[in-house]
Amino acid sequence: MQRLRQRSDFLAARDGAKAPTPAFVLQARARGDDGPPRVGFTVTKKVGTAVERNRVRRRLREIVRLSAADRLRDGNDYVMIGRRAALDRPFDRCVADFVGAVKRVHGLPRGPGRPSPAPQDPPSDDARPHDPRSQDRPPHDGGHSQKPDRRPTARALP
């Protein structure tokens, strides 16, 4: 595994698949060759002071070092954008987030867990519960009713 160092590589990865997590955003892009996977790390100044940004970057590097050996695909570039939550989030949860994010950017099933919701038809107007208070009120138009034109009228001067 190699590191991304050039700005153009970071910008190219931005156009690939994205998987946001509480501690970071993982971006991935296929390069089109069979070289080893490359990983880049970035943390914006919005995250905090230089000390905090460096700590986030070190945590992200360690997450990749511990869990990426067999998960990252050859011929792909990955960029991890650190978020402030990476400072306080438990490390084992960050590792689990990384594993799930890699699966999402590659379109793999997430494994056991909460099933994705089944698609449902939108409820019809008949399916809405009846509100007896609405019988005497005119229908609400969201505040966009047609009001008469109230231009100032010209007054005759004395």
Short mmCIF file of the C-alpha atoms (twelve columns), coordinates in Angstrom:
data_MODEL
# 
_entry.id   MODEL 
# 
loop_
_atom_site.group_PDB 
_atom_site.id 
_atom_site.type_symbol 
_atom_site.label_atom_id 
_atom_site.label_alt_id 
_atom_site.label_comp_id 
_atom_site.label_asym_id 
_atom_site.label_seq_id 
_atom_site.Cartn_x 
_atom_site.Cartn_y 
_atom_site.Cartn_z 
_atom_site.pdbx_PDB_model_num 
ATOM 1   C CA . MET A 1   0.000   0.000  0.000   1 
ATOM 2   C CA . GLN A 2   1.297   3.425  -0.965  1 
ATOM 3   C CA . ARG A 3   0.439   6.986  0.002   1 
ATOM 4   C CA . LEU A 4   -1.211  9.611  -2.179  1 
ATOM 5   C CA . ARG A 5   0.867   12.778 -2.179  1 
ATOM 6   C CA . GLN A 6   -0.047  14.838 -5.242  1 
ATOM 7   C CA . ARG A 7   -2.964  17.247 -5.315  1 
ATOM 8   C CA . SER A 8   -4.134  15.918 -8.685  1 
ATOM 9   C CA . ASP A 9   -4.575  12.437 -7.184  1 
ATOM 10  C CA . PHE A 10  -6.674  13.837 -4.327  1 
ATOM 11  C CA . LEU A 11  -8.817  15.791 -6.780  1 
ATOM 12  C CA . ALA A 12  -9.314  12.728 -8.988  1 
ATOM 13  C CA . ALA A 13  -10.473 10.645 -6.002  1 
ATOM 14  C CA . ARG A 14  -13.042 13.328 -5.205  1 
ATOM 15  C CA . ASP A 15  -14.999 12.292 -8.318  1 
ATOM 16  C CA . GLY A 16  -15.253 8.653  -7.218  1 
ATOM 17  C CA . ALA A 17  -17.518 6.844  -4.781  1 
ATOM 18  C CA . LYS A 18  -18.048 8.338  -1.318  1 
ATOM 19  C CA . ALA A 19  -18.933 6.746  2.008   1 
ATOM 20  C CA . PRO A 20  -19.484 9.198  4.875   1 
ATOM 21  C CA . THR A 21  -19.070 8.089  8.484   1 
ATOM 22  C CA . PRO A 22  -19.178 10.090 11.726  1 
ATOM 23  C CA . ALA A 23  -15.361 10.248 11.970  1 
ATOM 24  C CA . PHE A 24  -14.357 10.564 8.305   1 
ATOM 25  C CA . VAL A 25  -15.456 10.459 4.684   1 
ATOM 26  C CA . LEU A 26  -13.919 7.749  2.519   1 
ATOM 27  C CA . GLN A 27  -13.546 8.493  -1.189  1 
ATOM 28  C CA . ALA A 28  -12.462 5.816  -3.662  1 
ATOM 29  C CA . ARG A 29  -11.655 5.815  -7.365  1 
ATOM 30  C CA . ALA A 30  -10.396 3.124  -9.719  1 
ATOM 31  C CA . ARG A 31  -7.166  4.218  -11.435 1 
ATOM 32  C CA . GLY A 32  -7.339  1.724  -14.270 1 
ATOM 33  C CA . ASP A 33  -4.057  -0.070 -13.554 1 
ATOM 34  C CA . ASP A 34  -3.054  -3.064 -11.425 1 
ATOM 35  C CA . GLY A 35  -0.780  -1.202 -9.015  1 
ATOM 36  C CA . PRO A 36  -1.103  -1.430 -5.252  1 
ATOM 37  C CA . PRO A 37  -3.829  0.587  -3.548  1 
ATOM 38  C CA . ARG A 38  -2.867  4.141  -2.610  1 
ATOM 39  C CA . VAL A 39  -4.306  6.014  0.362   1 
ATOM 40  C CA . GLY A 40  -4.287  9.740  1.114   1 
ATOM 41  C CA . PHE A 41  -5.302  11.557 4.277   1 
ATOM 42  C CA . THR A 42  -6.559  15.095 4.644   1 
ATOM 43  C CA . VAL A 43  -7.974  17.095 7.533   1 
ATOM 44  C CA . THR A 44  -9.238  20.638 7.037   1 
ATOM 45  C CA . LYS A 45  -8.562  23.568 9.354   1 
ATOM 46  C CA . LYS A 46  -12.241 23.489 10.273  1 
ATOM 47  C CA . VAL A 47  -11.457 20.448 12.445  1 
ATOM 48  C CA . GLY A 48  -9.309  22.401 14.900  1 
ATOM 49  C CA . THR A 49  -5.772  23.398 15.751  1 
ATOM 50  C CA . ALA A 50  -2.719  21.847 14.113  1 
ATOM 51  C CA . VAL A 51  -2.273  19.525 17.085  1 
ATOM 52  C CA . GLU A 52  -5.849  18.247 16.753  1 
ATOM 53  C CA . ARG A 53  -5.598  17.871 12.977  1 
ATOM 54  C CA . ASN A 54  -2.371  15.883 13.313  1 
ATOM 55  C CA . ARG A 55  -3.979  13.648 15.932  1 
ATOM 56  C CA . VAL A 56  -6.922  12.955 13.593  1 
ATOM 57  C CA . ARG A 57  -4.494  12.192 10.755  1 
ATOM 58  C CA . ARG A 58  -2.493  9.783  12.942  1 
ATOM 59  C CA . ARG A 59  -5.679  7.965  13.991  1 
ATOM 60  C CA . LEU A 60  -6.795  7.621  10.349  1 
ATOM 61  C CA . ARG A 61  -3.396  6.241  9.327   1 
ATOM 62  C CA . GLU A 62  -3.538  3.685  12.136  1 
ATOM 63  C CA . ILE A 63  -7.064  2.623  11.159  1 
ATOM 64  C CA . VAL A 64  -5.888  1.922  7.624   1 
ATOM 65  C CA . ARG A 65  -2.710  0.190  8.792   1 
ATOM 66  C CA . LEU A 66  -4.624  -2.192 11.065  1 
ATOM 67  C CA . SER A 67  -7.594  -3.068 8.899   1 
ATOM 68  C CA . ALA A 68  -6.862  -2.382 5.248   1 
ATOM 69  C CA . ALA A 69  -4.456  -5.168 4.336   1 
ATOM 70  C CA . ASP A 70  -7.022  -7.413 2.648   1 
ATOM 71  C CA . ARG A 71  -9.855  -4.918 2.115   1 
ATOM 72  C CA . LEU A 72  -8.410  -2.305 -0.228  1 
ATOM 73  C CA . ARG A 73  -8.374  -3.265 -3.878  1 
ATOM 74  C CA . ASP A 74  -5.404  -3.040 -6.206  1 
ATOM 75  C CA . GLY A 75  -5.681  -0.298 -8.805  1 
ATOM 76  C CA . ASN A 76  -7.705  2.011  -6.547  1 
ATOM 77  C CA . ASP A 77  -6.995  5.323  -4.856  1 
ATOM 78  C CA . TYR A 78  -8.582  6.095  -1.496  1 
ATOM 79  C CA . VAL A 79  -8.827  9.430  0.315   1 
ATOM 80  C CA . MET A 80  -9.870  9.733  3.943   1 
ATOM 81  C CA . ILE A 81  -11.155 13.163 4.941   1 
ATOM 82  C CA . GLY A 82  -10.979 13.456 8.719   1 
ATOM 83  C CA . ARG A 83  -13.797 14.962 10.756  1 
ATOM 84  C CA . ARG A 84  -13.701 16.380 14.259  1 
ATOM 85  C CA . ALA A 85  -15.586 13.350 15.624  1 
ATOM 86  C CA . ALA A 86  -12.468 11.258 14.933  1 
ATOM 87  C CA . LEU A 87  -10.896 12.845 18.034  1 
ATOM 88  C CA . ASP A 88  -13.482 11.466 20.465  1 
ATOM 89  C CA . ARG A 89  -14.984 8.451  18.720  1 
ATOM 90  C CA . PRO A 90  -13.807 5.115  20.179  1 
ATOM 91  C CA . PHE A 91  -11.055 3.643  18.041  1 
ATOM 92  C CA . ASP A 92  -12.733 0.251  17.574  1 
ATOM 93  C CA . ARG A 93  -15.864 1.983  16.237  1 
ATOM 94  C CA . CYS A 94  -13.714 3.970  13.796  1 
ATOM 95  C CA . VAL A 95  -12.191 0.710  12.550  1 
ATOM 96  C CA . ALA A 96  -15.675 -0.795 12.120  1 
ATOM 97  C CA . ASP A 97  -16.759 2.380  10.289  1 
ATOM 98  C CA . PHE A 98  -13.783 2.013  7.952   1 
ATOM 99  C CA . VAL A 99  -14.603 -1.611 7.150   1 
ATOM 100 C CA . GLY A 100 -18.213 -0.673 6.381   1 
ATOM 101 C CA . ALA A 101 -17.156 2.349  4.324   1 
ATOM 102 C CA . VAL A 102 -14.840 0.232  2.160   1 
ATOM 103 C CA . LYS A 103 -17.703 -2.171 1.503   1 
ATOM 104 C CA . ARG A 104 -19.999 0.712  0.563   1 
ATOM 105 C CA . VAL A 105 -17.596 2.351  -1.887  1 
ATOM 106 C CA . HIS A 106 -17.132 -0.993 -3.622  1 
ATOM 107 C CA . GLY A 107 -20.856 -1.768 -3.630  1 
ATOM 108 C CA . LEU A 108 -20.568 -4.899 -1.494  1 
ATOM 109 C CA . PRO A 109 -23.381 -6.044 0.784   1 
ATOM 110 C CA . ARG A 110 -22.979 -4.769 4.335   1 
ATOM 111 C CA . GLY A 111 -23.445 -8.110 6.031   1 
ATOM 112 C CA . PRO A 112 -25.621 -8.817 9.071   1 
ATOM 113 C CA . GLY A 113 -27.304 -5.914 10.707  1 
ATOM 114 C CA . ARG A 114 -30.314 -3.788 10.192  1 
ATOM 115 C CA . PRO A 115 -31.988 -4.683 6.883   1 
ATOM 116 C CA . SER A 116 -32.599 -1.897 4.441   1 
ATOM 117 C CA . PRO A 117 -36.213 -0.773 4.405   1 
ATOM 118 C CA . ALA A 118 -38.441 -2.268 1.754   1 
ATOM 119 C CA . PRO A 119 -39.735 0.205  -0.811  1 
ATOM 120 C CA . GLN A 120 -43.252 1.330  -0.016  1 
ATOM 121 C CA . ASP A 121 -45.927 3.053  -2.022  1 
ATOM 122 C CA . PRO A 122 -46.732 6.558  -0.834  1 
ATOM 123 C CA . PRO A 123 -49.922 6.691  1.219   1 
ATOM 124 C CA . SER A 124 -53.017 7.785  -0.636  1 
ATOM 125 C CA . ASP A 125 -55.186 10.657 0.555   1 
ATOM 126 C CA . ASP A 126 -57.749 8.117  1.749   1 
ATOM 127 C CA . ALA A 127 -55.190 6.522  4.059   1 
ATOM 128 C CA . ARG A 128 -54.647 9.692  6.088   1 
ATOM 129 C CA . PRO A 129 -56.371 9.782  9.465   1 
ATOM 130 C CA . HIS A 130 -59.399 12.026 9.607   1 
ATOM 131 C CA . ASP A 131 -59.018 15.158 11.734  1 
ATOM 132 C CA . PRO A 132 -62.454 16.275 12.992  1 
ATOM 133 C CA . ARG A 133 -61.117 19.771 13.756  1 
ATOM 134 C CA . SER A 134 -60.564 20.476 10.068  1 
ATOM 135 C CA . GLN A 135 -64.261 20.359 9.102   1 
ATOM 136 C CA . ASP A 136 -65.018 24.022 9.742   1 
ATOM 137 C CA . ARG A 137 -61.735 25.473 8.484   1 
ATOM 138 C CA . PRO A 138 -60.956 26.453 4.918   1 
ATOM 139 C CA . PRO A 139 -58.085 24.489 3.399   1 
ATOM 140 C CA . HIS A 140 -54.637 25.836 4.258   1 
ATOM 141 C CA . ASP A 141 -52.691 27.000 1.226   1 
ATOM 142 C CA . GLY A 142 -49.287 27.335 2.887   1 
ATOM 143 C CA . GLY A 143 -49.444 31.121 3.122   1 
ATOM 144 C CA . HIS A 144 -49.498 31.614 -0.641  1 
ATOM 145 C CA . SER A 145 -53.018 32.895 -1.024  1 
ATOM 146 C CA . GLN A 146 -53.853 35.488 -3.628  1 
ATOM 147 C CA . LYS A 147 -54.144 38.824 -1.896  1 
ATOM 148 C CA . PRO A 148 -55.601 41.867 -3.594  1 
ATOM 149 C CA . ASP A 149 -53.081 44.234 -5.105  1 
ATOM 150 C CA . ARG A 150 -52.467 46.911 -2.471  1 
ATOM 151 C CA . ARG A 151 -50.597 49.603 -4.272  1 
ATOM 152 C CA . PRO A 152 -50.630 53.038 -2.693  1 
ATOM 153 C CA . THR A 153 -53.269 55.244 -4.202  1 
ATOM 154 C CA . ALA A 154 -52.491 58.744 -5.360  1 
ATOM 155 C CA . ARG A 155 -53.944 61.406 -3.113  1 
ATOM 156 C CA . ALA A 156 -54.811 64.829 -4.230  1 
ATOM 157 C CA . LEU A 157 -52.602 67.450 -2.676  1 
ATOM 158 C CA . PRO A 158 -54.365 70.386 -0.925  1 
# 
